[in-house]
C-alpha positions as a Markdown table, in Angstrom:
| # | Residue | x | y | z |
|---|---|---|---|---|
| 1 | Unk | -49.8 | 149.4 | 127.3 |
| 2 | Unk | -51.2 | 145.9 | 126.1 |
| 3 | Unk | -47.8 | 144.9 | 124.7 |
| 4 | Unk | -46.6 | 145.8 | 128.5 |
| 5 | Unk | -49.1 | 143.8 | 130.0 |
| 6 | Unk | -48.1 | 141.1 | 127.9 |
| 7 | Unk | -44.5 | 141.3 | 128.8 |
| 8 | Unk | -45.6 | 141.4 | 132.6 |
| 9 | Unk | -47.5 | 138.2 | 131.7 |
| 10 | Unk | -44.2 | 136.6 | 131.2 |
| 11 | Unk | -42.7 | 136.0 | 134.6 |
| 12 | Unk | -39.3 | 135.3 | 133.5 |
| 13 | Unk | -39.2 | 138.5 | 131.8 |
| 14 | Unk | -40.7 | 140.3 | 134.8 |
| 15 | Unk | -38.1 | 138.9 | 137.0 |
| 16 | Unk | -35.0 | 140.1 | 134.2 |
| 17 | Unk | -36.5 | 143.3 | 134.3 |
| 18 | Unk | -36.9 | 143.6 | 138.3 |
| 19 | Unk | -33.6 | 142.4 | 138.2 |
| 20 | Unk | -31.9 | 144.9 | 135.9 |
| 21 | Unk | -33.6 | 147.9 | 137.7 |
| 22 | Unk | -32.0 | 146.7 | 141.1 |
| 23 | Unk | -28.6 | 146.2 | 139.3 |
| 24 | Unk | -29.0 | 150.0 | 138.0 |
| 25 | Unk | -29.9 | 150.8 | 141.2 |
| 26 | Unk | -27.0 | 149.6 | 143.1 |
| 27 | Unk | -24.7 | 150.9 | 140.4 |
| 28 | Unk | -25.9 | 154.5 | 141.2 |
| 29 | Unk | -25.9 | 153.9 | 144.9 |
| 30 | Unk | -22.0 | 152.9 | 144.8 |
| 31 | Unk | -20.9 | 155.0 | 142.2 |
| 32 | Unk | -22.2 | 158.0 | 144.5 |
| 33 | Unk | -19.9 | 159.7 | 147.0 |
| 34 | Unk | -19.8 | 158.2 | 149.8 |
| 35 | Unk | -17.1 | 157.4 | 152.8 |
| 36 | Unk | -17.4 | 153.7 | 153.5 |
| 37 | Unk | -18.2 | 150.6 | 151.3 |
| 38 | Unk | -22.0 | 149.5 | 150.8 |
| 39 | Unk | -23.2 | 146.5 | 152.0 |
| 40 | Unk | -23.6 | 145.0 | 149.0 |
| 41 | Unk | -19.9 | 145.9 | 148.6 |
| 42 | Unk | -18.9 | 144.6 | 151.6 |
| 43 | Unk | -20.8 | 141.5 | 150.9 |
| 44 | Unk | -18.9 | 141.0 | 147.7 |
| 45 | Unk | -15.7 | 141.8 | 149.0 |
| 46 | Unk | -16.3 | 139.1 | 152.1 |
| 47 | Unk | -17.5 | 136.3 | 149.7 |
| 48 | Unk | -14.7 | 136.6 | 147.5 |
| 49 | Unk | -12.0 | 137.0 | 150.2 |
| 50 | Unk | -14.0 | 133.5 | 151.6 |
| 51 | Unk | -13.6 | 132.0 | 148.7 |
| 52 | Unk | -9.8 | 132.9 | 148.2 |
| 53 | Unk | -8.8 | 132.0 | 151.8 |
| 54 | Unk | -10.6 | 128.3 | 151.0 |
| 55 | Unk | -8.5 | 127.8 | 147.6 |
| 56 | Unk | -5.1 | 130.2 | 148.4 |
| 57 | Unk | -4.0 | 128.7 | 151.4 |
| 58 | Unk | -3.7 | 124.8 | 150.2 |
| 59 | Unk | -2.5 | 126.3 | 147.0 |
| 60 | Unk | 0.5 | 128.4 | 149.0 |
| 61 | Unk | 0.8 | 125.4 | 151.5 |
| 62 | Unk | 1.6 | 122.9 | 148.4 |
| 63 | Unk | 3.9 | 125.4 | 147.0 |
| 64 | Unk | 5.6 | 125.7 | 150.2 |
| 65 | Unk | 6.0 | 122.1 | 150.4 |
| 66 | Unk | 7.5 | 121.4 | 146.6 |
| 67 | Unk | 9.9 | 125.1 | 147.6 |
| 68 | Unk | 11.1 | 123.4 | 150.6 |
| 69 | Unk | 12.2 | 119.8 | 148.5 |
| 70 | Unk | 13.6 | 122.1 | 146.0 |
| 71 | Unk | 15.4 | 124.0 | 148.9 |
| 72 | Unk | 16.5 | 120.4 | 150.3 |
| 73 | Unk | 18.0 | 119.3 | 147.8 |
| 74 | Unk | 20.0 | 122.4 | 147.2 |
| 75 | Unk | 21.3 | 121.9 | 150.5 |
| 76 | Unk | 22.4 | 118.3 | 149.8 |
| 77 | Unk | 24.2 | 119.0 | 146.5 |
| 78 | Unk | 26.1 | 121.7 | 148.4 |
| 79 | Unk | 26.6 | 119.7 | 150.9 |
| 80 | Unk | 28.4 | 117.0 | 148.9 |
| 81 | Unk | 30.3 | 120.1 | 147.4 |
| 82 | Unk | 31.6 | 120.6 | 150.8 |
| 83 | Unk | 32.5 | 117.0 | 151.4 |
| 84 | Unk | 34.5 | 116.9 | 148.3 |
| 85 | Unk | 36.2 | 120.3 | 148.8 |
| 86 | Unk | 37.5 | 118.8 | 152.5 |
| 87 | Unk | 38.4 | 115.4 | 151.1 |
| 88 | Unk | 40.8 | 117.7 | 148.9 |
| 89 | Unk | 41.7 | 119.8 | 151.4 |
| 90 | Unk | 42.8 | 116.6 | 153.7 |
| 91 | Unk | 44.7 | 115.0 | 150.7 |
| 92 | Unk | 46.5 | 118.2 | 149.8 |
| 93 | Unk | 47.3 | 119.1 | 153.6 |
| 94 | Unk | 48.8 | 115.6 | 153.7 |
| 95 | Unk | 50.5 | 115.8 | 150.6 |
| 96 | Unk | 51.8 | 119.2 | 151.9 |
| 97 | Unk | 53.3 | 117.9 | 155.5 |
| 98 | Unk | 54.6 | 115.1 | 153.8 |
| 99 | Unk | 56.7 | 117.2 | 151.2 |
| 100 | Unk | 57.5 | 119.6 | 153.8 |
| 101 | Unk | 58.8 | 116.8 | 156.3 |
| 102 | Unk | 60.9 | 115.5 | 153.7 |
| 103 | Unk | 62.4 | 118.7 | 152.6 |
| 104 | Unk | 63.2 | 118.9 | 156.2 |
| 105 | Unk | 64.9 | 115.7 | 156.1 |
| 106 | Unk | 67.0 | 116.5 | 153.1 |
| 107 | Unk | 67.8 | 119.6 | 154.6 |
| 108 | Unk | 68.9 | 118.3 | 157.7 |
| 109 | Unk | 70.9 | 115.8 | 155.9 |
| 110 | Unk | 72.6 | 118.5 | 153.5 |
| 111 | Unk | 73.6 | 120.0 | 156.6 |
| 112 | Unk | 74.8 | 116.9 | 158.3 |
| 113 | Unk | 77.0 | 115.9 | 155.2 |
| 114 | Unk | 78.5 | 119.9 | 154.9 |
| 115 | Unk | 79.5 | 119.3 | 158.5 |
| 116 | Unk | 80.9 | 115.8 | 158.2 |
| 117 | Unk | 82.9 | 117.5 | 155.1 |
| 118 | Unk | 84.5 | 119.6 | 157.1 |
| 119 | Unk | 85.4 | 117.4 | 159.7 |
| 120 | Unk | 86.8 | 115.1 | 156.9 |
| 121 | Unk | 87.5 | 116.0 | 153.4 |
| 122 | Unk | 88.6 | 112.3 | 153.0 |
| 123 | Unk | 85.0 | 110.8 | 153.7 |
| 124 | Unk | 82.3 | 111.2 | 151.5 |
| 125 | Unk | 78.7 | 110.7 | 153.2 |
| 126 | Unk | 76.3 | 109.7 | 150.5 |
| 127 | Unk | 72.4 | 110.1 | 151.3 |
| 128 | Unk | 70.6 | 106.5 | 150.6 |
| 129 | Unk | 66.9 | 105.6 | 151.2 |
| 130 | Unk | 65.4 | 102.7 | 153.2 |
| 131 | Unk | 63.7 | 100.4 | 151.2 |
| 132 | Unk | 62.7 | 97.7 | 153.5 |
| 133 | Unk | 63.7 | 96.5 | 157.3 |
| 134 | Unk | 64.2 | 92.7 | 158.5 |
| 135 | Unk | 62.7 | 92.9 | 162.4 |
| 136 | Unk | 64.5 | 89.7 | 162.8 |
| 137 | Unk | 65.4 | 90.4 | 166.5 |
| 138 | Unk | 68.7 | 88.1 | 165.3 |
| 139 | Unk | 69.7 | 89.6 | 162.4 |
| 140 | Unk | 67.8 | 93.1 | 162.0 |
| 141 | Unk | 68.6 | 94.6 | 158.5 |
| 142 | Unk | 67.8 | 97.4 | 156.6 |
| 143 | Unk | 67.7 | 97.4 | 152.5 |
| 144 | Unk | 69.1 | 100.9 | 150.9 |
| 145 | Unk | 68.5 | 102.1 | 147.3 |
| 146 | Unk | 72.3 | 102.3 | 146.8 |
| 147 | Unk | 74.8 | 99.6 | 145.5 |
| 148 | Unk | 78.0 | 98.7 | 144.0 |
| 149 | Unk | 76.8 | 101.2 | 140.9 |
| 150 | Unk | 77.0 | 103.9 | 143.7 |
| 151 | Unk | 80.6 | 103.2 | 145.1 |
| 152 | Unk | 79.1 | 101.2 | 147.9 |
| 153 | Unk | 81.1 | 98.0 | 149.6 |
| 154 | Unk | 80.7 | 95.8 | 152.4 |
| 155 | Unk | 81.6 | 97.0 | 155.8 |
| 156 | Unk | 81.0 | 100.3 | 154.6 |
| 157 | Unk | 79.5 | 102.1 | 157.9 |
| 158 | Unk | 76.1 | 103.7 | 157.9 |
| 159 | Unk | 74.7 | 106.1 | 160.0 |
| 160 | Unk | 71.7 | 108.8 | 160.2 |
| 161 | Unk | 72.2 | 112.4 | 161.2 |
| 162 | Unk | 72.3 | 111.1 | 164.9 |
| 163 | Unk | 74.2 | 108.8 | 165.3 |
| 164 | Unk | 75.6 | 105.1 | 163.6 |
| 165 | Unk | 73.0 | 102.7 | 162.6 |
| 166 | Unk | 75.7 | 99.9 | 161.4 |
| 167 | Unk | 77.7 | 98.4 | 158.6 |
| 168 | Unk | 77.1 | 97.1 | 155.0 |
| 169 | Unk | 76.8 | 93.5 | 154.9 |
| 170 | Unk | 75.5 | 92.7 | 151.4 |
| 171 | Unk | 75.9 | 94.7 | 147.9 |
| 172 | Unk | 74.2 | 94.3 | 144.8 |
| 173 | Unk | 74.3 | 96.4 | 141.6 |
| 174 | Unk | 71.4 | 99.0 | 142.9 |
| 175 | Unk | 70.5 | 97.9 | 146.8 |
| 176 | Unk | 72.7 | 97.2 | 149.4 |
| 177 | Unk | 71.8 | 95.1 | 152.7 |
| 178 | Unk | 73.0 | 97.1 | 155.9 |
| 179 | Unk | 73.3 | 95.3 | 159.1 |
| 180 | Unk | 72.2 | 97.3 | 162.1 |
| 181 | Unk | 74.8 | 97.7 | 165.1 |
| 182 | Unk | 72.1 | 96.3 | 167.3 |
| 183 | Unk | 73.3 | 92.9 | 166.4 |
| 184 | Unk | 77.0 | 93.7 | 167.9 |
| 185 | Unk | 78.1 | 90.5 | 169.9 |
| 186 | Unk | 81.7 | 90.2 | 171.2 |
| 187 | Unk | 80.9 | 86.1 | 171.0 |
| 188 | Unk | 80.3 | 86.5 | 167.6 |
| 189 | Unk | 83.7 | 86.1 | 165.2 |
| 190 | Unk | 81.4 | 87.8 | 162.4 |
| 191 | Unk | 80.6 | 90.7 | 164.5 |
| 192 | Unk | 83.1 | 94.2 | 164.5 |
| 193 | Unk | 83.5 | 95.8 | 167.6 |
| 194 | Unk | 83.9 | 99.5 | 167.3 |
| 195 | Unk | 87.1 | 101.8 | 168.4 |
| 196 | Unk | 85.7 | 104.9 | 169.9 |
| 197 | Unk | 86.8 | 107.5 | 172.2 |
| 198 | Unk | 85.0 | 110.5 | 174.1 |
| 199 | Unk | 84.1 | 113.8 | 172.3 |
| 200 | Unk | 86.3 | 116.5 | 173.2 |
| 201 | Unk | 88.6 | 113.8 | 174.9 |
| 202 | Unk | 90.1 | 112.3 | 171.7 |
| 203 | Unk | 93.7 | 112.0 | 173.2 |
| 204 | Unk | 92.6 | 110.9 | 176.4 |
| 205 | Unk | 89.8 | 108.3 | 176.2 |
| 206 | Unk | 89.6 | 105.0 | 174.6 |
| 207 | Unk | 87.6 | 101.8 | 174.5 |
| 208 | Unk | 85.8 | 99.4 | 172.5 |
| 209 | Unk | 81.9 | 98.8 | 171.6 |
| 210 | Unk | 82.1 | 95.1 | 171.3 |
| 211 | Unk | 78.5 | 94.2 | 171.7 |
| 212 | Unk | 74.6 | 95.6 | 172.3 |
| 213 | Unk | 72.6 | 94.6 | 175.4 |
| 214 | Unk | 69.1 | 93.5 | 174.1 |
| 215 | Unk | 67.5 | 93.9 | 177.6 |
| 216 | Unk | 68.7 | 97.8 | 178.5 |
| 217 | Unk | 68.9 | 98.6 | 174.8 |
| 218 | Unk | 72.3 | 99.9 | 175.5 |
| 219 | Unk | 75.6 | 99.5 | 173.9 |
| 220 | Unk | 78.6 | 98.0 | 176.1 |
| 221 | Unk | 81.9 | 99.6 | 175.8 |
| 222 | Unk | 84.6 | 97.9 | 177.2 |
| 223 | Unk | 88.6 | 97.6 | 177.5 |
| 224 | Unk | 88.3 | 101.2 | 179.1 |
| 225 | Unk | 91.2 | 101.8 | 181.3 |
| 226 | Unk | 90.7 | 103.1 | 185.1 |
| 227 | Unk | 92.4 | 106.3 | 184.5 |
| 228 | Unk | 90.0 | 107.1 | 181.4 |
| 229 | Unk | 88.5 | 110.1 | 181.8 |
| 230 | Unk | 85.0 | 108.9 | 180.6 |
| 231 | Unk | 82.3 | 109.8 | 182.6 |
| 232 | Unk | 78.4 | 109.8 | 182.8 |
| 233 | Unk | 77.0 | 111.9 | 180.0 |
| 234 | Unk | 79.8 | 112.2 | 177.9 |
| 235 | Unk | 79.1 | 111.5 | 174.0 |
| 236 | Unk | 81.1 | 108.5 | 172.8 |
| 237 | Unk | 81.9 | 108.3 | 168.8 |
| 238 | Unk | 83.7 | 106.4 | 166.8 |
| 239 | Unk | 88.2 | 107.0 | 167.1 |
| 240 | Unk | 88.8 | 106.0 | 163.3 |
| 241 | Unk | 91.3 | 103.4 | 164.8 |
| 242 | Unk | 91.3 | 100.1 | 162.8 |
| 243 | Unk | 89.9 | 101.8 | 159.6 |
| 244 | Unk | 86.7 | 100.4 | 159.4 |
| 245 | Unk | 84.8 | 102.8 | 160.8 |
| 246 | Unk | 85.6 | 106.7 | 159.9 |
| 247 | Unk | 86.4 | 109.3 | 162.9 |
| 248 | Unk | 83.4 | 110.9 | 164.3 |
| 249 | Unk | 80.5 | 109.3 | 164.2 |
| 250 | Unk | 78.3 | 109.6 | 167.2 |
| 251 | Unk | 77.4 | 106.0 | 168.9 |
| 252 | Unk | 76.1 | 107.6 | 172.0 |
| 253 | Unk | 75.9 | 108.4 | 175.6 |
| 254 | Unk | 77.5 | 107.3 | 178.6 |
| 255 | Unk | 74.8 | 106.1 | 180.8 |
| 256 | Unk | 76.9 | 104.7 | 183.7 |
| 257 | Unk | 80.8 | 103.2 | 184.2 |
| 258 | Unk | 81.5 | 100.0 | 186.4 |
| 259 | Unk | 84.7 | 98.1 | 187.1 |
| 260 | Unk | 85.3 | 95.5 | 184.2 |
| 261 | Unk | 85.1 | 91.3 | 184.9 |
| 262 | Unk | 89.0 | 91.2 | 186.1 |
| 263 | Unk | 89.4 | 94.9 | 187.1 |
| 264 | Unk | 92.1 | 95.5 | 185.1 |
| 265 | Unk | 89.5 | 97.9 | 182.7 |
| 266 | Unk | 86.1 | 99.4 | 183.1 |
| 267 | Unk | 83.1 | 98.9 | 181.1 |
| 268 | Unk | 80.6 | 101.8 | 180.4 |
| 269 | Unk | 76.8 | 101.1 | 178.7 |
| 270 | Unk | 76.1 | 103.6 | 176.1 |
| 271 | Unk | 72.7 | 104.6 | 175.4 |
| 272 | Unk | 72.3 | 104.9 | 171.4 |
| 273 | Unk | 72.5 | 108.3 | 169.6 |
| 274 | Unk | 69.9 | 107.0 | 166.8 |
| 275 | Unk | 66.6 | 105.2 | 167.7 |
| 276 | Unk | 66.8 | 102.2 | 165.3 |
| 277 | Unk | 63.0 | 103.2 | 164.2 |
| 278 | Unk | 61.2 | 104.9 | 161.7 |
| 279 | Unk | 63.7 | 104.8 | 159.0 |
| 280 | Unk | 63.9 | 106.6 | 155.8 |
| 281 | Unk | 67.0 | 108.5 | 155.4 |
| 282 | Unk | 70.1 | 107.0 | 156.0 |
| 283 | Unk | 74.2 | 108.2 | 155.0 |
| 284 | Unk | 76.6 | 105.5 | 153.6 |
| 285 | Unk | 80.5 | 106.7 | 154.5 |
| 286 | Unk | 82.5 | 106.2 | 151.4 |
| 287 | Unk | 85.7 | 106.0 | 153.0 |
| 288 | Unk | 89.2 | 106.7 | 151.0 |
| 289 | Unk | 90.3 | 102.8 | 151.7 |
| 290 | Unk | 87.5 | 101.7 | 149.5 |
| 291 | Unk | 87.4 | 104.5 | 146.8 |
| 292 | Unk | 84.6 | 104.3 | 144.1 |
């Protein structure tokens, strides 16, 4: 008993002993069978929940912020990849369209040469690519990638699958200069007129395409007899007379016909069959008179 009183005299040990007894009592109370939580458990849980709410929410916000930054970086990388893929698609599509257009032109050119070969077995229509264009209104010319090494000679006719383009004026080993038929001028002694006729009326119609009217954009066909059956809408082609231009090259369509200057013959205005623009592929007509 003396020892107990001495211990009780020590306040620290007394409070420790009381806390231990209280803790044992609380443990016994909470461990026993019950329906709900005891008030000490509720207090502890609420305290822990409050502390967790204080610390966990800001931590969650910070973690979410960095996660959003990471997601934005991923989206940015995906966006860059999509841009690159779109650029490749656009480039490949342009190449595909260009290749298809070239194939179509070559197919049309092959069909045209075969048709011309069936009409005249002596003439050889050779494909040439246009290298450059001179838009000088007084001397419009083309430079093509065929020359003397390919059998090309001056004054040979040049055409497209639509119609007459002009004639070869100068030739080098691997290139040639083509003078366009839009430079035709009856007053120019170096300008060669084209003997022409009407398709389907080759034995009944005849005239000379001597010049090109710059104002109207039409060829002028002269020396047409008054009883010639040529009329509006007819297709004018080269007749082959004179030897310079082979037969059957389309020149254009008759837009109008009128009396000539002296009333002895008629004059017709011919809309060109070709557009004289966007040059790419032309054909040089290799004739028997100028063999390779």
